[in-house]
């Protein structure tokens, strides 16, 4: 990671872990997101702040990033209660959001340009979670860059982790090579942000880190 990116991210509140039973509102940064009785099964009006942009309750999500990057313990340890069943490293996804948030405006503009180009050229599956906005685009691409998302549903991944013959990329280097060929714009943003343009350095990250 470049010195500038590291220095900027160090200004955040860092990374935190919560259990699904606790919910992410156990952290003070998210106290205002807790669900309320009057907001049961609704995101309308005054209940808008209890829901994500895609209509999920914050009290039920597996991770979130604002000043702090959060992931649930069940996903990190791939416990039987992991809602992703060991197929996705949510902490990588959320930390990518944190990195994106604290990058300078020049790099944010580059990420946006890559997203707009990918969308207009239909590089990835349209209307997928990965293409919902530039933030999810960067975060899902980061998971693919580190080869720690092995979900097969393109509706979520946009196909970013599918190398050829509709198969999941077999390792981290092949995943990076695929991103570099298919979407060089986001690849170079990821390579800079996470490896300081040393993309041959393998992280060894996995969907399950235990």
PDB file of N, CA and C in Angstrom, residues 3-4 20 22 84-86 96 108 110-112 116 120 125 127 132 134-135 137 139 148 156 159 191-192 207-208:
ATOM      1  N   UNK A   3       2.412   4.922   0.742  1.00  0.00           N
ATOM      2  CA  UNK A   3       2.490   5.663   1.999  1.00  0.00           C
ATOM      3  C   UNK A   3       1.301   6.620   2.151  1.00  0.00           C
ATOM      4  N   UNK A   4       0.946   7.298   1.063  1.00  0.00           N
ATOM      5  CA  UNK A   4      -0.149   8.268   1.125  1.00  0.00           C
ATOM      6  C   UNK A   4      -1.477   7.596   1.487  1.00  0.00           C
ATOM      7  N   UNK A  20     -23.265 -11.537  14.730  1.00  0.00           N
ATOM      8  CA  UNK A  20     -24.575 -11.266  14.148  1.00  0.00           C
ATOM      9  C   UNK A  20     -25.615 -11.003  15.232  1.00  0.00           C
ATOM     10  N   UNK A  22     -24.983  -9.445  18.050  1.00  0.00           N
ATOM     11  CA  UNK A  22     -24.756  -8.081  18.538  1.00  0.00           C
ATOM     12  C   UNK A  22     -25.288  -7.046  17.555  1.00  0.00           C
ATOM     13  N   UNK A  84     -22.774 -16.375   4.186  1.00  0.00           N
ATOM     14  CA  UNK A  84     -22.170 -16.564   2.864  1.00  0.00           C
ATOM     15  C   UNK A  84     -21.555 -17.948   2.695  1.00  0.00           C
ATOM     16  N   UNK A  85     -21.668 -18.772   3.727  1.00  0.00           N
ATOM     17  CA  UNK A  85     -21.236 -20.172   3.666  1.00  0.00           C
ATOM     18  C   UNK A  85     -19.789 -20.326   3.202  1.00  0.00           C
ATOM     19  N   UNK A  86     -18.925 -19.455   3.691  1.00  0.00           N
ATOM     20  CA  UNK A  86     -17.506 -19.552   3.394  1.00  0.00           C
ATOM     21  C   UNK A  86     -17.106 -19.161   1.989  1.00  0.00           C
ATOM     22  N   UNK A  96     -12.018  -2.514   1.715  1.00  0.00           N
ATOM     23  CA  UNK A  96     -11.889  -1.835   0.422  1.00  0.00           C
ATOM     24  C   UNK A  96     -12.719  -0.558   0.407  1.00  0.00           C
ATOM     25  N   UNK A 108     -10.071   8.913  -6.516  1.00  0.00           N
ATOM     26  CA  UNK A 108     -11.527   8.708  -6.518  1.00  0.00           C
ATOM     27  C   UNK A 108     -12.098   8.974  -7.908  1.00  0.00           C
ATOM     28  N   UNK A 110     -10.461   8.580 -10.687  1.00  0.00           N
ATOM     29  CA  UNK A 110     -10.043   7.469 -11.546  1.00  0.00           C
ATOM     30  C   UNK A 110     -10.943   6.251 -11.345  1.00  0.00           C
ATOM     31  N   UNK A 111     -11.322   5.997 -10.104  1.00  0.00           N
ATOM     32  CA  UNK A 111     -12.238   4.884  -9.826  1.00  0.00           C
ATOM     33  C   UNK A 111     -13.590   5.144 -10.470  1.00  0.00           C
ATOM     34  N   UNK A 112     -14.074   6.372 -10.356  1.00  0.00           N
ATOM     35  CA  UNK A 112     -15.350   6.719 -10.976  1.00  0.00           C
ATOM     36  C   UNK A 112     -15.279   6.574 -12.494  1.00  0.00           C
ATOM     37  N   UNK A 116     -17.610   4.125 -14.735  1.00  0.00           N
ATOM     38  CA  UNK A 116     -18.462   4.611 -15.825  1.00  0.00           C
ATOM     39  C   UNK A 116     -18.128   3.924 -17.142  1.00  0.00           C
ATOM     40  N   UNK A 120     -20.717   1.609 -19.183  1.00  0.00           N
ATOM     41  CA  UNK A 120     -21.120   1.943 -20.555  1.00  0.00           C
ATOM     42  C   UNK A 120     -20.713   0.860 -21.544  1.00  0.00           C
ATOM     43  N   UNK A 125     -21.715  -7.852 -15.557  1.00  0.00           N
ATOM     44  CA  UNK A 125     -23.163  -8.025 -15.621  1.00  0.00           C
ATOM     45  C   UNK A 125     -23.887  -6.775 -15.127  1.00  0.00           C
ATOM     46  N   UNK A 127     -26.881  -4.449 -13.699  1.00  0.00           N
ATOM     47  CA  UNK A 127     -27.864  -4.606 -12.622  1.00  0.00           C
ATOM     48  C   UNK A 127     -27.417  -5.599 -11.551  1.00  0.00           C
ATOM     49  N   UNK A 132     -23.746  -1.678  -8.866  1.00  0.00           N
ATOM     50  CA  UNK A 132     -24.761  -0.796  -8.279  1.00  0.00           C
ATOM     51  C   UNK A 132     -24.288   0.652  -8.229  1.00  0.00           C
ATOM     52  N   UNK A 134     -20.174   3.111  -7.836  1.00  0.00           N
ATOM     53  CA  UNK A 134     -18.720   3.016  -7.907  1.00  0.00           C
ATOM     54  C   UNK A 134     -18.123   2.412  -6.640  1.00  0.00           C
ATOM     55  N   UNK A 135     -18.820   2.533  -5.526  1.00  0.00           N
ATOM     56  CA  UNK A 135     -18.300   2.004  -4.264  1.00  0.00           C
ATOM     57  C   UNK A 135     -18.355   0.476  -4.228  1.00  0.00           C
ATOM     58  N   UNK A 137     -18.608  -1.388  -6.856  1.00  0.00           N
ATOM     59  CA  UNK A 137     -17.728  -1.785  -7.971  1.00  0.00           C
ATOM     60  C   UNK A 137     -16.298  -1.962  -7.470  1.00  0.00           C
ATOM     61  N   UNK A 139     -15.266  -2.306  -4.308  1.00  0.00           N
ATOM     62  CA  UNK A 139     -15.162  -3.293  -3.232  1.00  0.00           C
ATOM     63  C   UNK A 139     -15.237  -4.723  -3.745  1.00  0.00           C
ATOM     64  N   UNK A 148     -10.683 -13.743  -2.895  1.00  0.00           N
ATOM     65  CA  UNK A 148     -11.339 -14.254  -1.696  1.00  0.00           C
ATOM     66  C   UNK A 148     -12.856 -14.089  -1.768  1.00  0.00           C
ATOM     67  N   UNK A 156     -24.472 -11.058  -7.940  1.00  0.00           N
ATOM     68  CA  UNK A 156     -23.759 -10.394  -6.846  1.00  0.00           C
ATOM     69  C   UNK A 156     -22.395  -9.889  -7.301  1.00  0.00           C
ATOM     70  N   UNK A 159     -19.648 -11.082 -12.210  1.00  0.00           N
ATOM     71  CA  UNK A 159     -18.774 -11.915 -13.030  1.00  0.00           C
ATOM     72  C   UNK A 159     -17.308 -11.562 -12.881  1.00  0.00           C
ATOM     73  N   UNK A 191      -4.360  -2.083  -8.011  1.00  0.00           N
ATOM     74  CA  UNK A 191      -2.929  -2.360  -7.926  1.00  0.00           C
ATOM     75  C   UNK A 191      -2.209  -1.245  -7.176  1.00  0.00           C
ATOM     76  N   UNK A 192      -2.597  -0.004  -7.462  1.00  0.00           N
ATOM     77  CA  UNK A 192      -1.999   1.131  -6.753  1.00  0.00           C
ATOM     78  C   UNK A 192      -2.397   1.127  -5.280  1.00  0.00           C
ATOM     79  N   UNK A 207     -11.267 -16.725   1.294  1.00  0.00           N
ATOM     80  CA  UNK A 207     -12.608 -16.452   1.824  1.00  0.00           C
ATOM     81  C   UNK A 207     -12.711 -16.788   3.309  1.00  0.00           C
ATOM     82  N   UNK A 208     -12.045 -17.868   3.716  1.00  0.00           N
ATOM     83  CA  UNK A 208     -11.993 -18.253   5.132  1.00  0.00           C
ATOM     84  C   UNK A 208     -10.553 -18.137   5.607  1.00  0.00           C
TER      85      UNK A 208
END
